[in-house]
PDB file of C-alpha atoms in Angstrom:
ATOM      1  CA  CYS A   1       0.003   0.014  -0.005  1.00  0.00           C
ATOM      2  CA  VAL A   2       1.300   3.424  -0.912  1.00  0.00           C
ATOM      3  CA  LEU A   3      -0.093   4.880   2.359  1.00  0.00           C
ATOM      4  CA  CYS A   4       1.208   2.315   4.808  1.00  0.00           C
ATOM      5  CA  PRO A   5       3.803  -0.468   5.113  1.00  0.00           C
ATOM      6  CA  VAL A   6       1.226  -3.298   5.375  1.00  0.00           C
ATOM      7  CA  GLN A   7       1.338  -5.492   2.292  1.00  0.00           C
ATOM      8  CA  HIS A   8      -1.826  -7.631   2.808  1.00  0.00           C
ATOM      9  CA  GLY A   9      -5.544  -6.796   2.945  1.00  0.00           C
ATOM     10  CA  PRO A  10      -7.949  -5.502   0.258  1.00  0.00           C
ATOM     11  CA  MET A  11      -6.381  -2.912  -2.018  1.00  0.00           C
ATOM     12  CA  LYS A  12      -7.412  -0.997  -5.055  1.00  0.00           C
ATOM     13  CA  PRO A  13      -5.365   0.652  -7.805  1.00  0.00           C
ATOM     14  CA  THR A  14      -4.467   4.304  -7.568  1.00  0.00           C
ATOM     15  CA  ASP A  15      -4.710   6.713 -10.469  1.00  0.00           C
ATOM     16  CA  ASP A  16      -0.906   6.673 -10.783  1.00  0.00           C
ATOM     17  CA  GLY A  17      -0.516   2.866 -11.043  1.00  0.00           C
ATOM     18  CA  ARG A  18       0.220   2.015  -7.398  1.00  0.00           C
ATOM     19  CA  TRP A  19      -1.951   0.206  -4.843  1.00  0.00           C
ATOM     20  CA  CYS A  20      -3.760   1.450  -1.748  1.00  0.00           C
ATOM     21  CA  HIS A  21      -5.845  -0.261   0.971  1.00  0.00           C
ATOM     22  CA  ILE A  22      -9.506   0.694   0.789  1.00  0.00           C
ATOM     23  CA  ALA A  23      -9.420   1.551   4.544  1.00  0.00           C
ATOM     24  CA  CYS A  24      -6.363   3.814   4.051  1.00  0.00           C
ATOM     25  CA  SER A  25      -8.090   5.673   1.257  1.00  0.00           C
ATOM     26  CA  HIS A  26     -11.133   6.307   3.525  1.00  0.00           C
ATOM     27  CA  PHE A  27      -9.304   7.692   6.495  1.00  0.00           C
ATOM     28  CA  VAL A  28      -6.431   9.700   4.944  1.00  0.00           C
ATOM     29  CA  PRO A  29      -8.507  12.801   4.242  1.00  0.00           C
ATOM     30  CA  GLU A  30      -6.803  13.920   1.063  1.00  0.00           C
ATOM     31  CA  THR A  31      -7.603  10.683  -0.777  1.00  0.00           C
ATOM     32  CA  CYS A  32     -10.802   9.258  -2.274  1.00  0.00           C
ATOM     33  CA  ALA A  33     -12.108   6.816  -4.856  1.00  0.00           C
ATOM     34  CA  VAL A  34     -13.310   8.173  -8.220  1.00  0.00           C
ATOM     35  CA  ASP A  35     -15.934   5.457  -8.533  1.00  0.00           C
ATOM     36  CA  VAL A  36     -17.629   5.180  -5.126  1.00  0.00           C
ATOM     37  CA  CYS A  37     -19.235   1.818  -5.940  1.00  0.00           C
ATOM     38  CA  LYS A  38     -16.071   0.089  -7.247  1.00  0.00           C
ATOM     39  CA  GLN A  39     -13.865   2.031  -4.751  1.00  0.00           C
ATOM     40  CA  GLU A  40     -11.340   2.721  -7.547  1.00  0.00           C
ATOM     41  CA  PRO A  41      -9.151   4.269  -8.693  1.00  0.00           C
ATOM     42  CA  ILE A  42      -7.863   5.960  -5.557  1.00  0.00           C
ATOM     43  CA  THR A  43      -6.889   9.559  -6.188  1.00  0.00           C
ATOM     44  CA  GLY A  44      -5.288  12.346  -4.179  1.00  0.00           C
ATOM     45  CA  ILE A  45      -2.055  10.551  -3.186  1.00  0.00           C
ATOM     46  CA  GLU A  46      -0.107  13.502  -4.499  1.00  0.00           C
ATOM     47  CA  ASP A  47      -2.231  15.857  -2.357  1.00  0.00           C
ATOM     48  CA  VAL A  48      -1.501  14.073   0.967  1.00  0.00           C
ATOM     49  CA  ASP A  49      -0.093  16.645   3.385  1.00  0.00           C
ATOM     50  CA  GLU A  50       3.672  16.507   3.473  1.00  0.00           C
ATOM     51  CA  LYS A  51       3.597  16.257   7.326  1.00  0.00           C
ATOM     52  CA  ARG A  52       1.759  12.920   7.156  1.00  0.00           C
ATOM     53  CA  TRP A  53       4.686  11.333   5.323  1.00  0.00           C
ATOM     54  CA  ARG A  54       7.030  12.317   8.185  1.00  0.00           C
ATOM     55  CA  MET A  55       4.889  11.199  11.080  1.00  0.00           C
ATOM     56  CA  ARG A  56       5.978   8.083  12.975  1.00  0.00           C
ATOM     57  CA  CYS A  57       3.459   5.265  13.542  1.00  0.00           C
ATOM     58  CA  ILE A  58       2.934   4.096  17.129  1.00  0.00           C
ATOM     59  CA  VAL A  59       2.371   0.508  15.836  1.00  0.00           C
ATOM     60  CA  CYS A  60       5.221  -0.129  13.432  1.00  0.00           C
ATOM     61  CA  GLY A  61       7.549   2.675  14.544  1.00  0.00           C
ATOM     62  CA  THR A  62       8.284   3.850  10.994  1.00  0.00           C
ATOM     63  CA  SER A  63       7.322   6.849   8.872  1.00  0.00           C
ATOM     64  CA  LYS A  64       6.990   4.699   5.746  1.00  0.00           C
ATOM     65  CA  GLY A  65       3.636   5.861   4.424  1.00  0.00           C
ATOM     66  CA  ALA A  66       1.201   8.542   5.557  1.00  0.00           C
ATOM     67  CA  CYS A  67      -0.042   8.601   9.147  1.00  0.00           C
ATOM     68  CA  VAL A  68      -3.261  10.026  10.669  1.00  0.00           C
ATOM     69  CA  GLN A  69      -3.598  11.492  14.107  1.00  0.00           C
ATOM     70  CA  CYS A  70      -5.871  10.446  16.944  1.00  0.00           C
ATOM     71  CA  ASP A  71      -9.010  12.608  17.099  1.00  0.00           C
ATOM     72  CA  ALA A  72      -8.899  13.027  20.831  1.00  0.00           C
ATOM     73  CA  PRO A  73      -8.132  16.605  21.949  1.00  0.00           C
ATOM     74  CA  LYS A  74      -4.474  17.152  22.781  1.00  0.00           C
ATOM     75  CA  CYS A  75      -3.493  13.575  21.696  1.00  0.00           C
ATOM     76  CA  PHE A  76      -0.571  13.533  19.333  1.00  0.00           C
ATOM     77  CA  LYS A  77      -0.465   9.760  18.720  1.00  0.00           C
ATOM     78  CA  THR A  78      -0.104   9.014  14.973  1.00  0.00           C
ATOM     79  CA  PHE A  79      -0.550   5.740  13.151  1.00  0.00           C
ATOM     80  CA  HIS A  80      -0.916   4.247   9.723  1.00  0.00           C
ATOM     81  CA  VAL A  81      -4.500   3.273   9.057  1.00  0.00           C
ATOM     82  CA  GLY A  82      -3.244  -0.081   7.680  1.00  0.00           C
ATOM     83  CA  CYS A  83      -1.295  -0.801  10.881  1.00  0.00           C
ATOM     84  CA  ALA A  84      -4.351   0.066  13.018  1.00  0.00           C
ATOM     85  CA  VAL A  85      -6.550  -2.303  10.951  1.00  0.00           C
ATOM     86  CA  TYR A  86      -4.302  -5.160   9.957  1.00  0.00           C
ATOM     87  CA  VAL A  87      -1.503  -5.467  12.582  1.00  0.00           C
ATOM     88  CA  ARG A  88      -1.986  -7.254  15.912  1.00  0.00           C
ATOM     89  CA  ARG A  89      -2.776  -4.577  18.465  1.00  0.00           C
ATOM     90  CA  GLU A  90      -2.419  -6.507  21.722  1.00  0.00           C
ATOM     91  CA  LEU A  91       1.028  -5.021  22.149  1.00  0.00           C
ATOM     92  CA  LEU A  92      -0.491  -1.610  22.644  1.00  0.00           C
ATOM     93  CA  GLY A  93      -3.014  -2.781  25.159  1.00  0.00           C
ATOM     94  CA  GLY A  94      -6.154  -2.391  23.095  1.00  0.00           C
ATOM     95  CA  ALA A  95      -7.798  -1.778  19.794  1.00  0.00           C
ATOM     96  CA  PHE A  96      -7.967   1.357  17.715  1.00  0.00           C
ATOM     97  CA  TYR A  97     -11.341   2.820  16.824  1.00  0.00           C
ATOM     98  CA  LEU A  98     -11.932   3.726  13.187  1.00  0.00           C
ATOM     99  CA  MET A  99     -15.464   4.599  12.117  1.00  0.00           C
ATOM    100  CA  ALA A 100     -17.065   6.290   9.136  1.00  0.00           C
ATOM    101  CA  GLU A 101     -20.542   7.645   9.834  1.00  0.00           C
ATOM    102  CA  GLU A 102     -23.000   9.556   7.686  1.00  0.00           C
ATOM    103  CA  MET A 103     -24.066  12.845   9.163  1.00  0.00           C
ATOM    104  CA  PRO A 104     -27.906  12.945   9.091  1.00  0.00           C
ATOM    105  CA  LYS A 105     -28.582  16.509   7.965  1.00  0.00           C
ATOM    106  CA  THR A 106     -25.685  17.010   5.522  1.00  0.00           C
ATOM    107  CA  ASP A 107     -25.075  13.563   4.051  1.00  0.00           C
ATOM    108  CA  GLU A 108     -21.345  14.139   4.684  1.00  0.00           C
ATOM    109  CA  ILE A 109     -19.251  11.217   5.827  1.00  0.00           C
ATOM    110  CA  ARG A 110     -17.419  11.845   9.130  1.00  0.00           C
ATOM    111  CA  HIS A 111     -14.362   9.723   9.737  1.00  0.00           C
ATOM    112  CA  ARG A 112     -13.484   9.242  13.433  1.00  0.00           C
ATOM    113  CA  LYS A 113     -10.199   7.692  14.481  1.00  0.00           C
ATOM    114  CA  TYR A 114      -8.866   7.066  17.962  1.00  0.00           C
ATOM    115  CA  CYS A 115      -5.713   5.430  19.295  1.00  0.00           C
ATOM    116  CA  PRO A 116      -6.040   2.589  21.839  1.00  0.00           C
ATOM    117  CA  TYR A 117      -5.696   5.107  24.749  1.00  0.00           C
ATOM    118  CA  HIS A 118      -8.749   7.066  23.551  1.00  0.00           C
ATOM    119  CA  ALA A 119     -10.954   4.437  21.875  1.00  0.00           C
ATOM    120  CA  PHE A 120     -13.341   4.840  24.829  1.00  0.00           C
ATOM    121  CA  LEU A 121     -14.331   8.187  23.352  1.00  0.00           C
ATOM    122  CA  ALA A 122     -15.930   6.575  20.352  1.00  0.00           C
ATOM    123  CA  ASN A 123     -19.424   6.582  21.788  1.00  0.00           C
ATOM    124  CA  VAL A 124     -19.165   9.880  23.636  1.00  0.00           C
ATOM    125  CA  PRO A 125     -21.043  12.852  22.081  1.00  0.00           C
ATOM    126  CA  ASP A 126     -18.704  15.604  20.904  1.00  0.00           C
ATOM    127  CA  SER A 127     -20.052  17.982  23.458  1.00  0.00           C
ATOM    128  CA  GLN A 128     -19.031  15.630  26.262  1.00  0.00           C
ATOM    129  CA  VAL A 129     -15.530  14.637  25.160  1.00  0.00           C
ATOM    130  CA  ALA A 130     -13.644  17.190  27.299  1.00  0.00           C
ATOM    131  CA  LYS A 131     -15.669  16.243  30.364  1.00  0.00           C
ATOM    132  CA  HIS A 132     -14.911  12.508  29.906  1.00  0.00           C
ATOM    133  CA  LEU A 133     -11.229  13.209  29.379  1.00  0.00           C
ATOM    134  CA  ARG A 134     -11.076  15.210  32.639  1.00  0.00           C
ATOM    135  CA  ARG A 135     -12.961  12.496  34.547  1.00  0.00           C
ATOM    136  CA  ARG A 136     -10.632   9.761  33.201  1.00  0.00           C
ATOM    137  CA  SER A 137      -7.450  11.694  33.936  1.00  0.00           C
ATOM    138  CA  LYS A 138      -8.467  12.199  37.578  1.00  0.00           C
ATOM    139  CA  GLY A 139      -9.404   8.589  38.235  1.00  0.00           C
ATOM    140  CA  GLU A 140      -7.637   6.352  35.765  1.00  0.00           C
ATOM    141  CA  ARG A 141      -4.086   7.367  35.052  1.00  0.00           C
ATOM    142  CA  HIS A 142      -2.382   5.898  31.988  1.00  0.00           C
ATOM    143  CA  LYS A 143       0.933   6.517  30.320  1.00  0.00           C
ATOM    144  CA  HIS A 144       1.174   8.399  27.041  1.00  0.00           C
ATOM    145  CA  ARG A 145       4.609   7.416  25.872  1.00  0.00           C
TER     146      ARG A 145
END
């Protein structure tokens, strides 16, 4: 996959002749599929923010590919979508949360992504996220290294 170091899993061709995981194309915001039904070809690889290519993945430890950042406020954990989906995550103490949801009034697709430390926020309404983070930091300490 052009966006991550994982070499297995369902991939589709890109418009420049390379290959990309379907999941990676959904969660790296600069990329998309031309044909939504066939999910190919994947475009926008050349538009991926330069910073993403330099970010280091908390799963594989490399910057080979383009990483995304956890959506939790003040969390700077970055990871390849492919690593989050296809690599064993027990080493990090839990699963990542990746979810695409259609917004009811706008028909937009919202992509939410959380590292294992913040996956508990997946079902928390946006207006309550800060409150839940404060509550958790007071009662349940965890390392962010």
